[in-house]
Amino acid sequence: MRGLPRPGASLPAATHGGAEDEVVTDRAVSPIAEIYPLMGQAELAELADSIHRNGLREPIVTRQDGTVLDGRNRLRACEIARVTPRFVEFAGTDREALEFVVDTNSHRRHLSESARALVAARLATFTHGGRRDGNAAALLTQRDAAERLGISERSVRDGKVVIDHAPEELVDDVQRGLIAVRAAAELIRAAGKDKVLVAEYHRLRRASGSTEWYTPPHVLNLVTELFGEIDLDPASNEGEPWVMARAHFTRADDGLSRGWNGRVFLNPPWDSQGSPGQWVAKLVDEYTAGRVTEAICLLPARVNTAWMDRLAPYARCFVRGRLRFGDATGDAPFPVVLVYLGARIQEFVDVFGGLGSCYRQILPSPATV
């Protein structure tokens, strides 16, 4: 049947130098197979042990040109287990091959949502012949890929940002679930999609051994100088609070779902707990409703984002140079801004003006609009 592996098309495996116990598994791999990641060493060792004990239960699937379409991990495991692999040929089109690989791996691989986002992004850029140069129509749209992988289109877009602009070590960390795809995409956007800056930012995060970015103490001192006391840190770190506030919401408390009150300092996370945009929207809503009386928000200075546009009416201080976060070993590779929501704008400028340039929105008069 067209599109399915053709029974009886087994291809014999060669051996190295005639040695009967050494199996050659070096075969070219179809670009479609590379949409899914290879197993880690521990998983591969378990698979090799299973094949050694039980034999190869599922043959390696190749395309008509002999390249491996499905079974790269089984092929590697066969080499480790010294088991001669069996092959069957897939006779379908590129589109059918894509669908076969997705269907086959969807029940076999337990991937996180972030890992599936990377897979979906690769699917949505795959064209006839494996080209990903943007000059040919993709076989699947982002919507198609999102539906096939059971994720949102937003996650697919984030996955594409990571694949296109992240250094290899960051892609690997997303793949392994060490950082959420949305957090990685926000990191990349904050660094202006500059791979050098992204790599440095990620290196600093890994060197700190923490997913937290602690606000520099001198910035917190200025916040306290203006507020007198911080009533709430709605995006607090776990354990001993870094920010001296009357109340803290940690990840476990889910600050986005709680009510905010009083004087708030916000340094939002960039991970699965939410993008900066969600936290900015929450802050503005609580301030507009009158529950938050004053607030200062520390953010990457990304003036071209929808969430920064939401803060346009409020005073801000663009910090001169680059901040070094509390536990980092180097400066952040992107500029930051402190946004003030409140009535004491001149006092905000007096307190924070030493850090950088302060601005507020000036609207045109009605006669000129």
Tab-separated table of C-alpha atoms in Angstrom:
chain	number	residue	atom	x	y	z
A	1	MET	CA	0.000	0.000	0.000
A	2	ARG	CA	1.318	3.422	-0.927
A	3	GLY	CA	2.636	5.359	2.059
A	4	LEU	CA	3.176	2.317	4.284
A	5	PRO	CA	6.357	0.294	4.776
A	6	ARG	CA	6.459	-2.397	2.121
A	7	PRO	CA	6.716	-5.885	3.643
A	8	GLY	CA	9.358	-8.112	2.178
A	9	ALA	CA	11.651	-5.226	1.285
A	10	SER	CA	14.211	-6.168	3.929
A	11	LEU	CA	17.750	-5.087	3.150
A	12	PRO	CA	20.654	-7.138	4.481
A	13	ALA	CA	23.061	-5.402	6.821
A	14	ALA	CA	26.728	-5.436	5.956
A	15	THR	CA	29.490	-6.202	8.435
A	16	HIS	CA	32.868	-4.610	9.085
A	17	GLY	CA	35.677	-6.549	7.478
A	18	GLY	CA	33.696	-9.781	7.535
A	19	ALA	CA	33.494	-9.901	11.332
A	20	GLU	CA	30.273	-11.675	12.188
A	21	ASP	CA	29.761	-9.958	15.547
A	22	GLU	CA	30.288	-6.384	14.373
A	23	VAL	CA	27.295	-4.791	12.708
A	24	VAL	CA	27.476	-1.853	10.334
A	25	THR	CA	24.732	0.642	11.093
A	26	ASP	CA	26.108	3.659	9.246
A	27	ARG	CA	23.337	4.800	6.932
A	28	ALA	CA	22.363	8.195	5.636
A	29	VAL	CA	19.373	9.652	7.457
A	30	SER	CA	16.353	11.211	5.786
A	31	PRO	CA	15.882	14.877	6.785
A	32	ILE	CA	12.362	13.931	7.872
A	33	ALA	CA	13.774	11.591	10.519
A	34	GLU	CA	15.756	14.477	12.019
A	35	ILE	CA	12.547	16.303	12.919
A	36	TYR	CA	12.491	14.244	16.117
A	37	PRO	CA	15.472	14.300	18.504
A	38	LEU	CA	17.700	11.343	19.200
A	39	MET	CA	17.392	9.542	22.514
A	40	GLY	CA	19.667	10.416	25.383
A	41	GLN	CA	22.375	7.985	26.428
A	42	ALA	CA	20.363	6.463	29.282
A	43	GLU	CA	17.306	5.788	27.108
A	44	LEU	CA	19.504	4.422	24.341
A	45	ALA	CA	21.228	2.043	26.756
A	46	GLU	CA	17.838	0.725	27.906
A	47	LEU	CA	16.729	0.217	24.304
A	48	ALA	CA	19.965	-1.580	23.441
A	49	ASP	CA	19.532	-3.873	26.439
A	50	SER	CA	15.966	-4.674	25.356
A	51	ILE	CA	17.083	-5.450	21.801
A	52	HIS	CA	19.930	-7.601	23.121
A	53	ARG	CA	17.484	-9.643	25.212
A	54	ASN	CA	14.455	-9.713	22.913
A	55	GLY	CA	15.760	-8.955	19.456
A	56	LEU	CA	14.678	-6.102	17.178
A	57	ARG	CA	10.880	-6.136	17.238
A	58	GLU	CA	10.283	-3.172	14.911
A	59	PRO	CA	12.342	-3.016	11.707
A	60	ILE	CA	14.154	0.106	10.572
A	61	VAL	CA	12.111	2.012	7.992
A	62	THR	CA	13.966	3.436	5.007
A	63	ARG	CA	12.948	5.540	2.046
A	64	GLN	CA	13.385	4.363	-1.521
A	65	ASP	CA	16.827	5.986	-1.660
A	66	GLY	CA	17.958	3.885	1.314
A	67	THR	CA	17.999	6.718	3.863
A	68	VAL	CA	16.596	6.002	7.319
A	69	LEU	CA	13.097	7.430	7.778
A	70	ASP	CA	12.225	5.917	11.156
A	71	GLY	CA	14.380	3.953	13.569
A	72	ARG	CA	17.581	5.968	14.047
A	73	ASN	CA	17.564	5.073	17.736
A	74	ARG	CA	16.854	1.402	17.047
A	75	LEU	CA	19.703	1.379	14.544
A	76	ARG	CA	22.124	2.837	17.095
A	77	ALA	CA	20.862	0.394	19.712
A	78	CYS	CA	21.416	-2.538	17.334
A	79	GLU	CA	25.045	-1.525	16.980
A	80	ILE	CA	25.460	-1.390	20.759
A	81	ALA	CA	23.671	-4.732	21.199
A	82	ARG	CA	25.501	-6.278	18.202
A	83	VAL	CA	22.215	-7.294	16.630
A	84	THR	CA	21.840	-7.263	12.852
A	85	PRO	CA	19.020	-4.818	12.019
A	86	ARG	CA	16.148	-5.530	9.637
A	87	PHE	CA	14.881	-2.953	7.162
A	88	VAL	CA	11.609	-2.265	5.360
A	89	GLU	CA	11.032	0.334	2.682
A	90	PHE	CA	8.541	3.206	2.768
A	91	ALA	CA	7.158	4.010	-0.683
A	92	GLY	CA	5.120	7.171	-0.012
A	93	THR	CA	5.480	10.851	-0.845
A	94	ASP	CA	7.242	13.438	1.309
A	95	ARG	CA	3.904	14.474	2.829
A	96	GLU	CA	3.005	10.856	3.570
A	97	ALA	CA	6.462	10.288	5.024
A	98	LEU	CA	6.025	13.274	7.345
A	99	GLU	CA	2.660	12.014	8.534
A	100	PHE	CA	4.039	8.513	9.020
A	101	VAL	CA	6.898	9.771	11.195
A	102	VAL	CA	4.578	11.940	13.308
A	103	ASP	CA	1.992	9.176	13.735
A	104	THR	CA	4.647	6.609	14.589
A	105	ASN	CA	6.435	8.764	17.141
A	106	SER	CA	3.337	10.284	18.743
A	107	HIS	CA	2.579	7.050	20.610
A	108	ARG	CA	6.187	6.023	21.066
A	109	ARG	CA	7.853	9.184	22.389
A	110	HIS	CA	6.902	10.930	25.629
A	111	LEU	CA	7.993	14.473	24.841
A	112	SER	CA	7.301	17.590	26.879
A	113	GLU	CA	5.190	20.377	25.401
A	114	SER	CA	8.339	22.416	24.754
A	115	ALA	CA	10.013	19.502	22.975
A	116	ARG	CA	6.867	19.008	20.884
A	117	ALA	CA	6.979	22.714	19.999
A	118	LEU	CA	10.429	22.221	18.475
A	119	VAL	CA	9.190	19.194	16.544
A	120	ALA	CA	6.161	21.134	15.294
A	121	ALA	CA	8.329	24.074	14.245
A	122	ARG	CA	10.518	21.737	12.202
A	123	LEU	CA	7.428	20.163	10.661
A	124	ALA	CA	6.073	23.572	9.669
A	125	THR	CA	9.283	24.501	7.850
A	126	PHE	CA	9.774	21.208	6.041
A	127	THR	CA	9.338	21.363	2.267
A	128	HIS	CA	9.647	18.889	-0.575
A	129	GLY	CA	13.104	17.380	-0.590
A	130	GLY	CA	13.858	18.574	2.929
A	131	ARG	CA	14.561	22.202	2.006
A	132	ARG	CA	14.192	24.704	4.837
A	133	ASP	CA	15.433	27.809	3.063
A	134	GLY	CA	12.096	29.618	3.069
A	135	ASN	CA	11.873	29.593	-0.733
A	136	ALA	CA	9.322	26.792	-1.009
A	137	ALA	CA	5.940	26.155	0.544
A	138	ALA	CA	5.989	23.990	3.663
A	139	LEU	CA	4.259	20.621	3.548
A	140	LEU	CA	2.411	21.478	6.776
A	141	THR	CA	1.282	24.875	8.063
A	142	GLN	CA	1.961	25.971	11.635
A	143	ARG	CA	-1.695	25.313	12.418
A	144	ASP	CA	-1.443	21.799	10.952
A	145	ALA	CA	1.726	21.113	12.924
A	146	ALA	CA	0.188	22.452	16.146
A	147	GLU	CA	-2.836	20.190	15.757
A	148	ARG	CA	-0.711	17.141	14.986
A	149	LEU	CA	1.462	17.678	18.076
A	150	GLY	CA	-1.357	18.760	20.398
A	151	ILE	CA	0.017	22.223	21.194
A	152	SER	CA	-0.899	25.850	20.477
A	153	GLU	CA	0.180	27.806	17.415
A	154	ARG	CA	1.903	30.204	19.823
A	155	SER	CA	4.116	27.340	20.975
A	156	VAL	CA	4.966	26.507	17.363
A	157	ARG	CA	5.962	30.126	16.722
A	158	ASP	CA	8.090	30.113	19.871
A	159	GLY	CA	9.672	26.861	18.730
A	160	LYS	CA	10.559	28.402	15.386
A	161	VAL	CA	12.217	31.361	17.125
A	162	VAL	CA	14.311	28.929	19.165
A	163	ILE	CA	15.306	26.826	16.154
A	164	ASP	CA	16.146	29.867	14.027
A	165	HIS	CA	18.016	31.960	16.589
A	166	ALA	CA	19.118	29.875	19.584
A	167	PRO	CA	22.612	28.457	20.036
A	168	GLU	CA	22.793	24.682	20.103
A	169	GLU	CA	23.086	24.440	23.885
A	170	LEU	CA	19.853	26.389	24.399
A	171	VAL	CA	17.975	24.244	21.870
A	172	ASP	CA	19.252	21.185	23.724
A	173	ASP	CA	18.080	22.548	27.085
A	174	VAL	CA	14.603	23.205	25.669
A	175	GLN	CA	14.589	19.711	24.197
A	176	ARG	CA	15.507	18.189	27.564
A	177	GLY	CA	12.924	20.217	29.470
A	178	LEU	CA	15.431	22.360	31.373
A	179	ILE	CA	13.861	25.568	30.075
A	180	ALA	CA	10.396	26.115	28.607
A	181	VAL	CA	10.160	26.994	24.923
A	182	ARG	CA	8.300	30.219	25.731
A	183	ALA	CA	11.021	31.270	28.166
A	184	ALA	CA	13.709	30.522	25.584
A	185	ALA	CA	11.832	32.476	22.905
A	186	GLU	CA	11.402	35.468	25.229
A	187	LEU	CA	15.095	35.313	26.057
A	188	ILE	CA	15.934	35.380	22.345
A	189	ARG	CA	13.589	38.277	21.625
A	190	ALA	CA	14.962	40.229	24.582
A	191	ALA	CA	18.460	39.821	23.144
A	192	GLY	CA	17.329	41.074	19.737
A	193	LYS	CA	17.734	37.597	18.200
A	194	ASP	CA	21.495	38.052	18.374
A	195	LYS	CA	22.931	34.550	18.821
A	196	VAL	CA	26.047	35.836	20.554
A	197	LEU	CA	24.004	37.733	23.134
A	198	VAL	CA	21.579	34.838	23.530
A	199	ALA	CA	24.455	32.432	24.151
A	200	GLU	CA	25.955	34.761	26.758
A	201	TYR	CA	22.614	35.273	28.474
A	202	HIS	CA	22.031	31.534	28.579
A	203	ARG	CA	25.558	30.919	29.847
A	204	LEU	CA	24.958	33.311	32.722
A	205	ARG	CA	21.700	31.576	33.581
A	206	ARG	CA	23.356	28.162	33.601
A	207	ALA	CA	26.368	29.401	35.560
A	208	SER	CA	24.101	30.708	38.301
A	209	GLY	CA	22.603	27.240	38.725
A	210	SER	CA	19.172	28.820	39.098
A	211	THR	CA	16.154	29.696	37.002
A	212	GLU	CA	15.751	32.863	39.065
A	213	TRP	CA	17.051	36.290	38.053
A	214	TYR	CA	17.504	38.148	41.292
A	215	THR	CA	17.041	41.911	41.155
A	216	PRO	CA	20.309	43.746	41.935
A	217	PRO	CA	20.335	44.940	45.563
A	218	HIS	CA	21.020	48.563	44.614
A	219	VAL	CA	17.837	48.584	42.507
A	220	LEU	CA	15.805	47.130	45.374
A	221	ASN	CA	17.243	49.786	47.686
A	222	LEU	CA	15.907	52.485	45.360
A	223	VAL	CA	12.495	50.816	45.215
A	224	THR	CA	12.359	50.800	49.009
A	225	GLU	CA	13.528	54.414	49.106
A	226	LEU	CA	10.584	55.433	46.929
A	227	PHE	CA	7.930	53.167	48.431
A	228	GLY	CA	9.089	53.127	52.029
A	229	GLU	CA	7.973	49.489	52.076
A	230	ILE	CA	7.099	46.951	49.384
A	231	ASP	CA	3.723	45.377	50.056
A	232	LEU	CA	3.913	42.570	47.496
A	233	ASP	CA	6.394	40.698	45.334
A	234	PRO	CA	3.998	38.675	43.137
A	235	ALA	CA	6.758	36.756	41.301
A	236	SER	CA	8.970	35.798	44.212
A	237	ASN	CA	11.705	33.185	44.242
A	238	GLU	CA	11.355	29.918	46.135
A	239	GLY	CA	12.908	29.621	49.586
A	240	GLU	CA	14.196	32.650	51.457
A	241	PRO	CA	12.684	35.696	49.710
A	242	TRP	CA	15.160	37.858	47.833
A	243	VAL	CA	12.877	40.901	47.847
A	244	MET	CA	12.019	42.335	51.260
A	245	ALA	CA	8.248	42.657	50.999
A	246	ARG	CA	5.311	42.174	53.332
A	247	ALA	CA	3.888	39.415	51.113
A	248	HIS	CA	5.301	37.105	48.444
A	249	PHE	CA	3.762	34.874	45.790
A	250	THR	CA	6.058	32.079	44.652
A	251	ARG	CA	5.643	29.740	41.704
A	252	ALA	CA	3.620	27.405	43.915
A	253	ASP	CA	1.285	30.277	44.837
A	254	ASP	CA	0.595	31.076	41.157
A	255	GLY	CA	0.775	34.855	41.419
A	256	LEU	CA	-1.104	35.379	38.166
A	257	SER	CA	-4.242	33.881	39.706
A	258	ARG	CA	-4.063	35.872	42.952
A	259	GLY	CA	-5.210	39.366	43.848
A	260	TRP	CA	-2.528	42.065	44.077
A	261	ASN	CA	-2.717	45.000	46.477
A	262	GLY	CA	-0.736	48.001	47.666
A	263	ARG	CA	2.793	48.853	46.557
A	264	VAL	CA	4.077	46.185	44.192
A	265	PHE	CA	7.531	45.400	42.864
A	266	LEU	CA	7.514	43.041	39.887
A	267	ASN	CA	10.464	41.290	38.243
A	268	PRO	CA	8.510	38.756	36.166
A	269	PRO	CA	9.735	35.285	35.196
A	270	TRP	CA	10.338	34.139	31.623
A	271	ASP	CA	9.402	30.503	31.830
A	272	SER	CA	6.443	28.138	32.000
A	273	GLN	CA	4.995	30.282	34.796
A	274	GLY	CA	4.209	32.907	32.184
A	275	SER	CA	5.753	35.353	29.733
A	276	PRO	CA	6.420	38.989	30.744
A	277	GLY	CA	3.312	39.940	28.784
A	278	GLN	CA	1.004	38.021	31.115
A	279	TRP	CA	2.527	39.639	34.172
A	280	VAL	CA	2.422	43.123	32.663
A	281	ALA	CA	-1.249	42.694	31.766
A	282	LYS	CA	-2.010	41.543	35.310
A	283	LEU	CA	-0.133	44.495	36.816
A	284	VAL	CA	-1.873	47.079	34.631
A	285	ASP	CA	-5.286	45.545	35.336
A	286	GLU	CA	-4.725	45.558	39.096
A	287	TYR	CA	-3.418	49.129	39.029
A	288	THR	CA	-6.279	50.364	36.843
A	289	ALA	CA	-8.756	48.706	39.208
A	290	GLY	CA	-7.212	50.601	42.117
A	291	ARG	CA	-6.049	47.548	44.038
A	292	VAL	CA	-2.386	48.282	43.317
A	293	THR	CA	-1.594	51.817	44.473
A	294	GLU	CA	1.965	52.050	43.130
A	295	ALA	CA	4.205	49.673	41.241
A	296	ILE	CA	7.659	49.356	39.741
A	297	CYS	CA	8.309	46.717	37.114
A	298	LEU	CA	11.758	45.550	35.959
A	299	LEU	CA	11.709	44.386	32.332
A	300	PRO	CA	13.921	43.876	29.293
A	301	ALA	CA	13.821	47.074	27.246
A	302	ARG	CA	11.891	45.658	24.300
A	303	VAL	CA	10.011	48.704	23.065
A	304	ASN	CA	8.590	46.872	20.036
A	305	THR	CA	6.490	44.426	22.049
A	306	ALA	CA	2.763	44.501	22.723
A	307	TRP	CA	3.327	44.220	26.461
A	308	MET	CA	5.696	47.207	26.501
A	309	ASP	CA	3.139	49.172	24.502
A	310	ARG	CA	0.646	48.383	27.267
A	311	LEU	CA	2.954	50.304	29.607
A	312	ALA	CA	3.262	53.339	27.301
A	313	PRO	CA	1.254	55.712	29.551
A	314	TYR	CA	3.597	55.178	32.490
A	315	ALA	CA	6.935	56.748	33.396
A	316	ARG	CA	10.043	54.667	32.876
A	317	CYS	CA	13.795	54.721	33.419
A	318	PHE	CA	16.008	53.100	30.782
A	319	VAL	CA	18.948	51.792	32.784
A	320	ARG	CA	22.330	52.922	31.518
A	321	GLY	CA	24.602	50.053	30.484
A	322	ARG	CA	23.795	46.489	31.498
A	323	LEU	CA	22.586	45.255	34.869
A	324	ARG	CA	24.244	42.419	36.704
A	325	PHE	CA	21.527	40.385	38.347
A	326	GLY	CA	21.955	39.340	41.945
A	327	ASP	CA	23.508	35.886	41.511
A	328	ALA	CA	24.909	36.200	37.983
A	329	THR	CA	28.604	35.995	37.140
A	330	GLY	CA	28.352	38.649	34.434
A	331	ASP	CA	26.197	41.444	33.086
A	332	ALA	CA	22.930	40.710	31.312
A	333	PRO	CA	23.445	40.896	27.531
A	334	PHE	CA	20.434	43.163	26.981
A	335	PRO	CA	19.225	46.546	28.277
A	336	VAL	CA	16.530	46.818	30.936
A	337	VAL	CA	13.900	49.355	31.885
A	338	LEU	CA	12.150	50.188	35.151
A	339	VAL	CA	8.528	51.240	34.668
A	340	TYR	CA	6.656	53.196	37.341
A	341	LEU	CA	2.884	53.057	37.784
A	342	GLY	CA	1.777	55.744	40.188
A	343	ALA	CA	1.135	59.429	40.818
A	344	ARG	CA	4.557	60.414	42.200
A	345	ILE	CA	6.341	60.678	38.877
A	346	GLN	CA	8.785	63.413	39.876
A	347	GLU	CA	9.806	61.481	42.972
A	348	PHE	CA	10.370	58.399	40.806
A	349	VAL	CA	12.637	60.452	38.536
A	350	ASP	CA	14.497	61.938	41.504
A	351	VAL	CA	15.161	58.479	42.976
A	352	PHE	CA	15.907	56.488	39.813
A	353	GLY	CA	17.377	59.193	37.575
A	354	GLY	CA	20.889	58.222	38.591
A	355	LEU	CA	20.463	54.824	36.918
A	356	GLY	CA	19.678	56.174	33.476
A	357	SER	CA	17.376	58.355	31.400
A	358	CYS	CA	13.769	58.790	32.505
A	359	TYR	CA	10.839	59.391	30.171
A	360	ARG	CA	7.087	59.727	30.189
A	361	GLN	CA	4.558	59.729	27.378
A	362	ILE	CA	3.567	63.103	25.902
A	363	LEU	CA	0.448	62.940	23.767
A	364	PRO	CA	-0.334	65.398	20.954
A	365	SER	CA	-2.967	68.013	21.688
A	366	PRO	CA	-6.495	67.191	20.460
A	367	ALA	CA	-6.260	69.907	17.805
A	368	THR	CA	-3.366	68.126	16.077
A	369	VAL	CA	-4.817	64.616	16.186
